[in-house]
Amino acid sequence: MELAYIPSPSSGVLYLGPVPLRGYAFCIIIGVFVAVWLGNKRWIARGGRAGTVADIAVWAVPFGLVGGRLYHVITDYQLYFSEGRDWVDAFKIWEGGLGIWGAIALGALGAWIGCRRRGIPLPAYADAIAPGIAIAQAIGRWGNWFNQELYGRATDLPWAVEITSSADGRMPGTYHPTFLYESLWCIGVALLVIWADRRFTLGHGRAFALYVAGYCAGRFWIEYMRVDEAHHILGLRLNNWTAVLVFLLAVLYIVLSARKRPGREAVVEPGAGDGEGPAADAGQTDGDAAGKDASAEDATTEDATDTDDATDTDDAGKPGKSEKPDESEGPAEPEESKDGAGSAKKA
């Protein structure tokens, strides 16, 4: 008898009146928002404009959803096109089934289109959003919990997940919660990328490549634990081979990129630091106002200086043009008297 386990929800759908709220889709949506939010903060910190990450995500997210679904349908075609199956189910994305490999590949294509329209280097954008993607995956994996899918071998560990559904060949029982393992692993990968990016000043796509390598390392052993139906090659599941191949490519990219382009991009978004945009306009307005204040202050100071000049004596000790002799000192001494006094002193 199990002393403890993670219960599965009785249903993966909650109804808000006539509107169905599916747990799987809800987790995906939350993950996307978190990824955009964190990516925006990192993009601004690297010198980009606020809102750029969200604008490019408008291209990347739809492409990523299509790519993720295509990968799943192609690699698990028997679930939709074998005898007794309805091919229309291939379009029911809310029922689960997104391959991360296809989502990243086609999502990168969408991001490239968005970056190209703005003149932004794709590697810099990928570095900014890499930790956010990992966290989005961590959140999205809980959608598998709602659907009671992607669990591992049977176990009686206290953190086992209880499967109650018997649909699609499932057998009720307690199993390794591989969705939980992958969720925690993805959070660790996100923290690793953030730390390494600060410690080593990663650039030119190396932070993104580190995320890919880190995720693949975890996906290999987690995939090995799963018991759901999958294609096998030489005794390993297809996704195991994919994880190995992508891991090697990511590591190779990090090594070659570090040699060819060390350091980080100096400019990630053209014009972001040139005083363009609303913020810059506001700054320019403030600068103009400050300039006007400074000019007025200079004018006031100059007027005061002129007034002082008018009341002071010149370098020769003579009164200024506007100054009159002080009558209280008596009449001026004749020139002859001055000369005489001077002659007496010389003698």
Coordinates of C-alpha atoms in Angstrom, one line a residue:
M1 CA 0.0 0.0 0.0
E2 CA 1.4 3.4 -1.0
L3 CA 1.9 5.7 1.9
A4 CA 2.1 8.8 -0.3
Y5 CA 1.9 9.8 -3.9
I6 CA 1.1 12.7 -6.2
P7 CA -2.6 12.5 -7.1
S8 CA -3.6 13.1 -10.7
P9 CA -6.5 15.4 -11.5
S10 CA -9.7 13.7 -12.2
S11 CA -10.1 15.8 -15.3
G12 CA -7.7 17.9 -17.4
V13 CA -10.5 20.3 -18.3
L14 CA -12.2 23.0 -16.1
Y15 CA -15.3 24.7 -17.4
L16 CA -16.0 28.3 -16.9
G17 CA -19.6 28.2 -17.9
P18 CA -19.7 26.9 -21.4
V19 CA -16.0 27.8 -21.9
P20 CA -13.5 24.9 -21.4
L21 CA -10.2 25.7 -19.7
R22 CA -7.8 22.9 -20.5
G23 CA -4.9 22.5 -18.1
Y24 CA -2.4 21.5 -20.8
A25 CA -3.1 24.7 -22.9
F26 CA -3.2 26.8 -19.7
C27 CA 0.3 25.6 -18.7
I28 CA 1.7 26.4 -22.2
I29 CA 0.2 29.9 -22.2
I30 CA 1.6 30.7 -18.7
G31 CA 5.0 29.4 -19.8
V32 CA 5.0 31.6 -22.9
F33 CA 4.2 34.7 -20.8
V34 CA 7.0 33.9 -18.3
A35 CA 9.5 33.4 -21.1
V36 CA 8.6 36.7 -22.7
W37 CA 8.7 38.6 -19.4
L38 CA 12.1 37.2 -18.4
G39 CA 13.5 37.6 -21.9
N40 CA 12.4 41.2 -22.0
K41 CA 14.3 42.0 -18.8
R42 CA 17.4 40.3 -20.1
W43 CA 17.1 42.0 -23.5
I44 CA 16.9 45.5 -21.9
A45 CA 19.9 44.7 -19.7
R46 CA 21.9 43.9 -22.8
G47 CA 21.0 47.2 -24.4
G48 CA 17.8 46.4 -26.3
R49 CA 14.5 48.2 -26.3
A50 CA 11.5 47.2 -24.1
G51 CA 8.9 45.3 -26.1
T52 CA 11.2 43.9 -28.7
V53 CA 11.2 40.4 -27.3
A54 CA 7.3 40.4 -27.3
D55 CA 7.2 41.7 -30.9
I56 CA 9.5 38.9 -32.1
A57 CA 7.7 36.3 -30.0
V58 CA 4.6 37.1 -32.1
W59 CA 6.5 35.3 -34.9
A60 CA 8.4 32.7 -32.9
V61 CA 5.5 31.3 -30.8
P62 CA 3.1 30.3 -33.6
F63 CA 6.0 28.8 -35.6
G64 CA 7.1 26.9 -32.5
L65 CA 3.6 25.5 -31.8
V66 CA 3.3 24.3 -35.4
G67 CA 6.8 22.8 -35.3
G68 CA 6.2 21.1 -32.0
R69 CA 3.0 19.5 -33.3
L70 CA 4.6 18.5 -36.6
Y71 CA 7.4 16.7 -34.8
H72 CA 5.1 14.9 -32.6
V73 CA 2.7 13.8 -35.4
I74 CA 5.6 12.7 -37.6
T75 CA 7.4 10.7 -35.0
D76 CA 4.2 9.2 -33.5
Y77 CA 2.2 8.9 -36.8
Q78 CA 0.7 5.6 -35.7
L79 CA -1.4 7.5 -33.1
Y80 CA -3.2 9.3 -35.9
F81 CA -2.9 7.4 -39.2
S82 CA -3.0 3.7 -38.2
E83 CA -6.1 1.6 -38.5
G84 CA -8.9 2.6 -36.2
R85 CA -7.4 6.1 -35.7
D86 CA -8.9 9.4 -36.8
W87 CA -6.4 11.6 -38.6
V88 CA -8.4 14.7 -37.5
D89 CA -7.0 14.1 -34.0
A90 CA -3.6 15.3 -35.3
F91 CA -5.0 18.9 -35.1
K92 CA -6.2 18.6 -31.5
I93 CA -3.2 20.2 -30.0
W94 CA -5.1 20.8 -26.7
E95 CA -5.1 17.1 -26.0
G96 CA -1.3 17.1 -25.7
G97 CA 1.6 16.2 -28.0
L98 CA 4.3 18.8 -28.6
G99 CA 7.8 17.8 -29.5
I100 CA 10.3 20.3 -28.1
W101 CA 12.8 19.5 -30.9
G102 CA 10.3 20.7 -33.5
A103 CA 9.2 23.6 -31.4
I104 CA 12.7 25.0 -31.0
A105 CA 13.6 24.4 -34.7
L106 CA 10.6 26.0 -36.2
G107 CA 10.3 28.6 -33.5
A108 CA 13.9 29.6 -34.3
L109 CA 12.8 30.2 -37.9
G110 CA 9.9 32.4 -36.7
A111 CA 12.3 34.3 -34.5
W112 CA 14.8 34.7 -37.4
I113 CA 12.0 36.3 -39.5
G114 CA 11.1 38.7 -36.6
C115 CA 14.8 39.6 -36.0
R116 CA 15.5 40.2 -39.6
R117 CA 12.6 42.6 -39.9
R118 CA 14.2 44.7 -37.1
G119 CA 17.8 44.2 -38.1
I120 CA 18.6 42.3 -34.9
P121 CA 21.1 39.4 -34.7
L122 CA 19.3 36.2 -34.0
P123 CA 22.1 34.8 -31.7
A124 CA 21.8 37.8 -29.4
Y125 CA 18.1 37.4 -29.2
A126 CA 18.4 33.7 -28.5
D127 CA 20.8 34.3 -25.7
A128 CA 18.4 36.7 -24.0
I129 CA 15.4 34.3 -24.1
A130 CA 17.2 31.1 -23.4
P131 CA 16.6 30.9 -19.6
G132 CA 13.0 31.9 -20.2
I133 CA 12.4 29.1 -22.6
A134 CA 13.7 26.6 -20.0
I135 CA 11.3 28.0 -17.4
A136 CA 8.5 27.8 -20.0
Q137 CA 9.3 24.1 -20.5
A138 CA 9.3 23.6 -16.7
I139 CA 5.8 25.1 -16.5
G140 CA 4.5 23.4 -19.6
R141 CA 5.5 20.0 -18.4
W142 CA 2.7 20.2 -15.8
G143 CA 0.3 20.1 -18.7
N144 CA 1.3 16.4 -18.9
W145 CA 0.2 15.9 -15.3
F146 CA -3.3 17.3 -16.2
N147 CA -3.4 14.8 -19.1
Q148 CA -2.0 11.9 -17.1
E149 CA 0.7 11.2 -19.7
L150 CA 4.5 10.9 -20.1
Y151 CA 5.1 9.0 -16.8
G152 CA 7.9 6.6 -16.1
R153 CA 8.2 3.0 -14.8
A154 CA 6.1 1.8 -11.9
T155 CA 7.3 2.7 -8.5
D156 CA 6.2 3.0 -4.9
L157 CA 8.3 6.0 -4.0
P158 CA 6.5 8.7 -2.0
W159 CA 6.7 11.1 -4.9
A160 CA 5.2 8.7 -7.4
V161 CA 2.4 10.0 -9.5
E162 CA -0.9 8.1 -9.4
I163 CA -2.5 7.3 -12.8
T164 CA -6.2 6.7 -12.7
S165 CA -7.1 6.8 -16.4
S166 CA -7.2 3.6 -18.5
A167 CA -7.6 5.4 -21.8
D168 CA -5.1 4.7 -24.7
G169 CA -3.7 1.6 -23.1
R170 CA -2.8 3.2 -19.7
M171 CA -2.8 1.0 -16.6
P172 CA -3.8 2.6 -13.3
G173 CA -1.1 2.6 -10.7
T174 CA 1.8 4.7 -9.4
Y175 CA 4.7 5.6 -11.6
H176 CA 7.8 7.8 -11.7
P177 CA 6.6 11.4 -12.4
T178 CA 9.0 12.1 -15.3
F179 CA 7.1 15.3 -16.0
L180 CA 8.2 16.5 -12.5
Y181 CA 11.7 15.3 -13.1
E182 CA 11.9 17.3 -16.3
S183 CA 10.3 20.3 -14.8
L184 CA 12.8 20.5 -12.0
W185 CA 15.7 19.8 -14.5
C186 CA 14.6 22.7 -16.7
I187 CA 14.6 25.1 -13.7
G188 CA 18.1 24.0 -13.0
V189 CA 19.1 24.6 -16.6
A190 CA 17.7 28.1 -16.5
L191 CA 19.6 28.9 -13.3
L192 CA 22.8 27.4 -14.9
V193 CA 22.4 29.6 -18.0
I194 CA 21.8 32.8 -16.0
W195 CA 24.9 32.1 -13.8
A196 CA 27.2 31.2 -16.7
D197 CA 26.0 34.2 -18.7
R198 CA 27.0 36.5 -15.8
R199 CA 30.2 34.7 -15.0
F200 CA 31.6 34.2 -18.5
T201 CA 29.8 37.0 -20.4
L202 CA 28.4 34.6 -23.0
G203 CA 27.5 36.0 -26.4
H204 CA 26.9 35.2 -30.0
G205 CA 24.4 32.4 -29.2
R206 CA 26.5 30.5 -26.6
A207 CA 24.0 31.1 -23.8
F208 CA 21.3 29.5 -25.9
A209 CA 23.6 26.6 -26.9
L210 CA 24.4 26.0 -23.2
Y211 CA 20.6 25.8 -22.6
V212 CA 20.3 23.3 -25.4
A213 CA 23.2 21.2 -24.2
G214 CA 21.9 21.3 -20.6
Y215 CA 18.4 20.3 -21.5
C216 CA 19.5 17.4 -23.8
A217 CA 21.7 16.0 -21.0
G218 CA 18.7 15.8 -18.7
R219 CA 16.2 14.7 -21.4
F220 CA 18.4 11.7 -22.2
W221 CA 18.0 10.0 -18.8
I222 CA 14.5 11.2 -18.3
E223 CA 13.5 9.8 -21.7
Y224 CA 15.1 6.5 -20.8
M225 CA 12.7 6.2 -17.9
R226 CA 9.5 6.7 -19.8
V227 CA 7.2 3.8 -20.7
D228 CA 4.8 5.4 -23.2
E229 CA 4.8 4.1 -26.8
A230 CA 7.8 5.3 -28.9
H231 CA 9.9 4.2 -31.8
H232 CA 13.2 2.5 -30.9
I233 CA 16.5 2.5 -32.7
L234 CA 19.3 0.0 -31.5
G235 CA 17.5 -0.4 -28.2
L236 CA 17.1 3.3 -27.5
R237 CA 14.0 5.5 -27.9
L238 CA 14.1 7.9 -30.9
N239 CA 14.2 11.0 -28.6
N240 CA 17.3 9.5 -26.8
W241 CA 19.1 9.6 -30.1
T242 CA 17.8 13.1 -30.9
A243 CA 19.0 14.3 -27.5
V244 CA 22.5 12.9 -28.1
L245 CA 22.8 14.4 -31.5
V246 CA 21.6 17.8 -30.5
F247 CA 23.8 17.8 -27.4
L248 CA 26.9 17.2 -29.5
L249 CA 25.9 19.9 -32.0
A250 CA 25.4 22.4 -29.1
V251 CA 28.7 21.7 -27.5
L252 CA 30.5 21.9 -30.9
Y253 CA 28.8 25.3 -31.5
I254 CA 30.0 26.6 -28.1
V255 CA 33.6 25.6 -28.8
L256 CA 33.8 27.0 -32.3
S257 CA 31.9 30.1 -31.5
A258 CA 34.1 30.9 -28.6
R259 CA 37.2 30.7 -30.9
K260 CA 35.7 32.6 -33.8
R261 CA 33.8 35.3 -31.9
P262 CA 34.9 35.6 -28.3
G263 CA 33.1 38.0 -26.0
R264 CA 29.7 39.4 -26.4
E265 CA 27.9 41.7 -28.9
A266 CA 28.5 45.4 -28.2
V267 CA 25.2 46.3 -29.9
V268 CA 22.2 44.0 -29.9
E269 CA 19.5 46.3 -31.4
P270 CA 20.4 49.1 -33.9
G271 CA 19.4 52.5 -32.7
A272 CA 18.5 51.4 -29.2
G273 CA 21.2 53.7 -27.7
D274 CA 21.0 56.5 -30.3
G275 CA 18.2 58.5 -28.6
E276 CA 15.4 57.1 -30.6
G277 CA 11.9 56.2 -29.4
P278 CA 9.5 57.8 -26.8
A279 CA 12.0 57.5 -23.9
A280 CA 14.6 59.3 -25.9
D281 CA 12.2 62.0 -27.0
A282 CA 11.2 62.6 -23.4
G283 CA 14.9 62.8 -22.5
Q284 CA 15.5 65.2 -25.4
T285 CA 12.6 67.4 -24.1
D286 CA 14.0 67.4 -20.7
G287 CA 17.4 68.3 -22.1
D288 CA 15.9 71.2 -24.1
A289 CA 14.2 72.5 -21.0
A290 CA 17.4 72.2 -19.0
G291 CA 19.3 74.0 -21.8
K292 CA 16.8 76.9 -21.7
D293 CA 17.1 77.2 -18.0
A294 CA 20.9 77.2 -18.3
S295 CA 20.7 79.9 -21.0
A296 CA 18.4 82.0 -18.8
E297 CA 20.7 81.6 -15.9
D298 CA 23.7 82.6 -18.0
A299 CA 21.9 85.7 -19.1
T300 CA 21.0 86.7 -15.6
T301 CA 24.6 86.2 -14.5
E302 CA 25.9 88.3 -17.4
D303 CA 23.5 91.2 -16.6
A304 CA 24.7 91.1 -13.0
T305 CA 28.3 91.2 -14.1
D306 CA 27.6 94.2 -16.3
T307 CA 26.0 96.0 -13.4
D308 CA 29.0 95.3 -11.2
D309 CA 31.3 96.6 -13.9
A310 CA 29.4 99.8 -14.0
T311 CA 30.0 100.4 -10.3
D312 CA 33.6 99.2 -10.0
T313 CA 36.7 101.1 -11.0
D314 CA 38.8 100.1 -14.0
D315 CA 42.4 98.7 -13.8
A316 CA 43.9 102.2 -13.8
G317 CA 42.0 103.2 -10.7
K318 CA 39.7 105.5 -12.6
P319 CA 36.0 105.5 -12.0
G320 CA 33.8 103.8 -14.6
K321 CA 31.9 105.6 -17.3
S322 CA 28.7 105.8 -15.3
E323 CA 30.4 106.6 -12.0
K324 CA 30.6 110.2 -10.8
P325 CA 33.2 111.6 -8.5
D326 CA 32.3 111.6 -4.8
E327 CA 31.7 115.3 -4.0
S328 CA 32.2 114.6 -0.3
E329 CA 35.9 114.2 -0.9
G330 CA 36.2 117.9 -1.9
P331 CA 37.3 119.5 -5.1
A332 CA 39.8 117.7 -7.3
E333 CA 43.5 118.7 -6.8
P334 CA 45.0 120.7 -9.7
E335 CA 47.4 119.0 -12.0
E336 CA 50.2 121.4 -11.2
S337 CA 50.0 120.6 -7.5
K338 CA 50.3 116.9 -8.4
D339 CA 53.3 117.5 -10.6
G340 CA 54.9 119.6 -8.0
A341 CA 54.5 117.1 -5.3
G342 CA 55.9 114.5 -7.6
S343 CA 59.0 116.6 -8.4
A344 CA 59.6 117.1 -4.7
K345 CA 59.5 113.4 -4.1
K346 CA 62.0 112.7 -6.9
A347 CA 64.4 115.3 -5.6

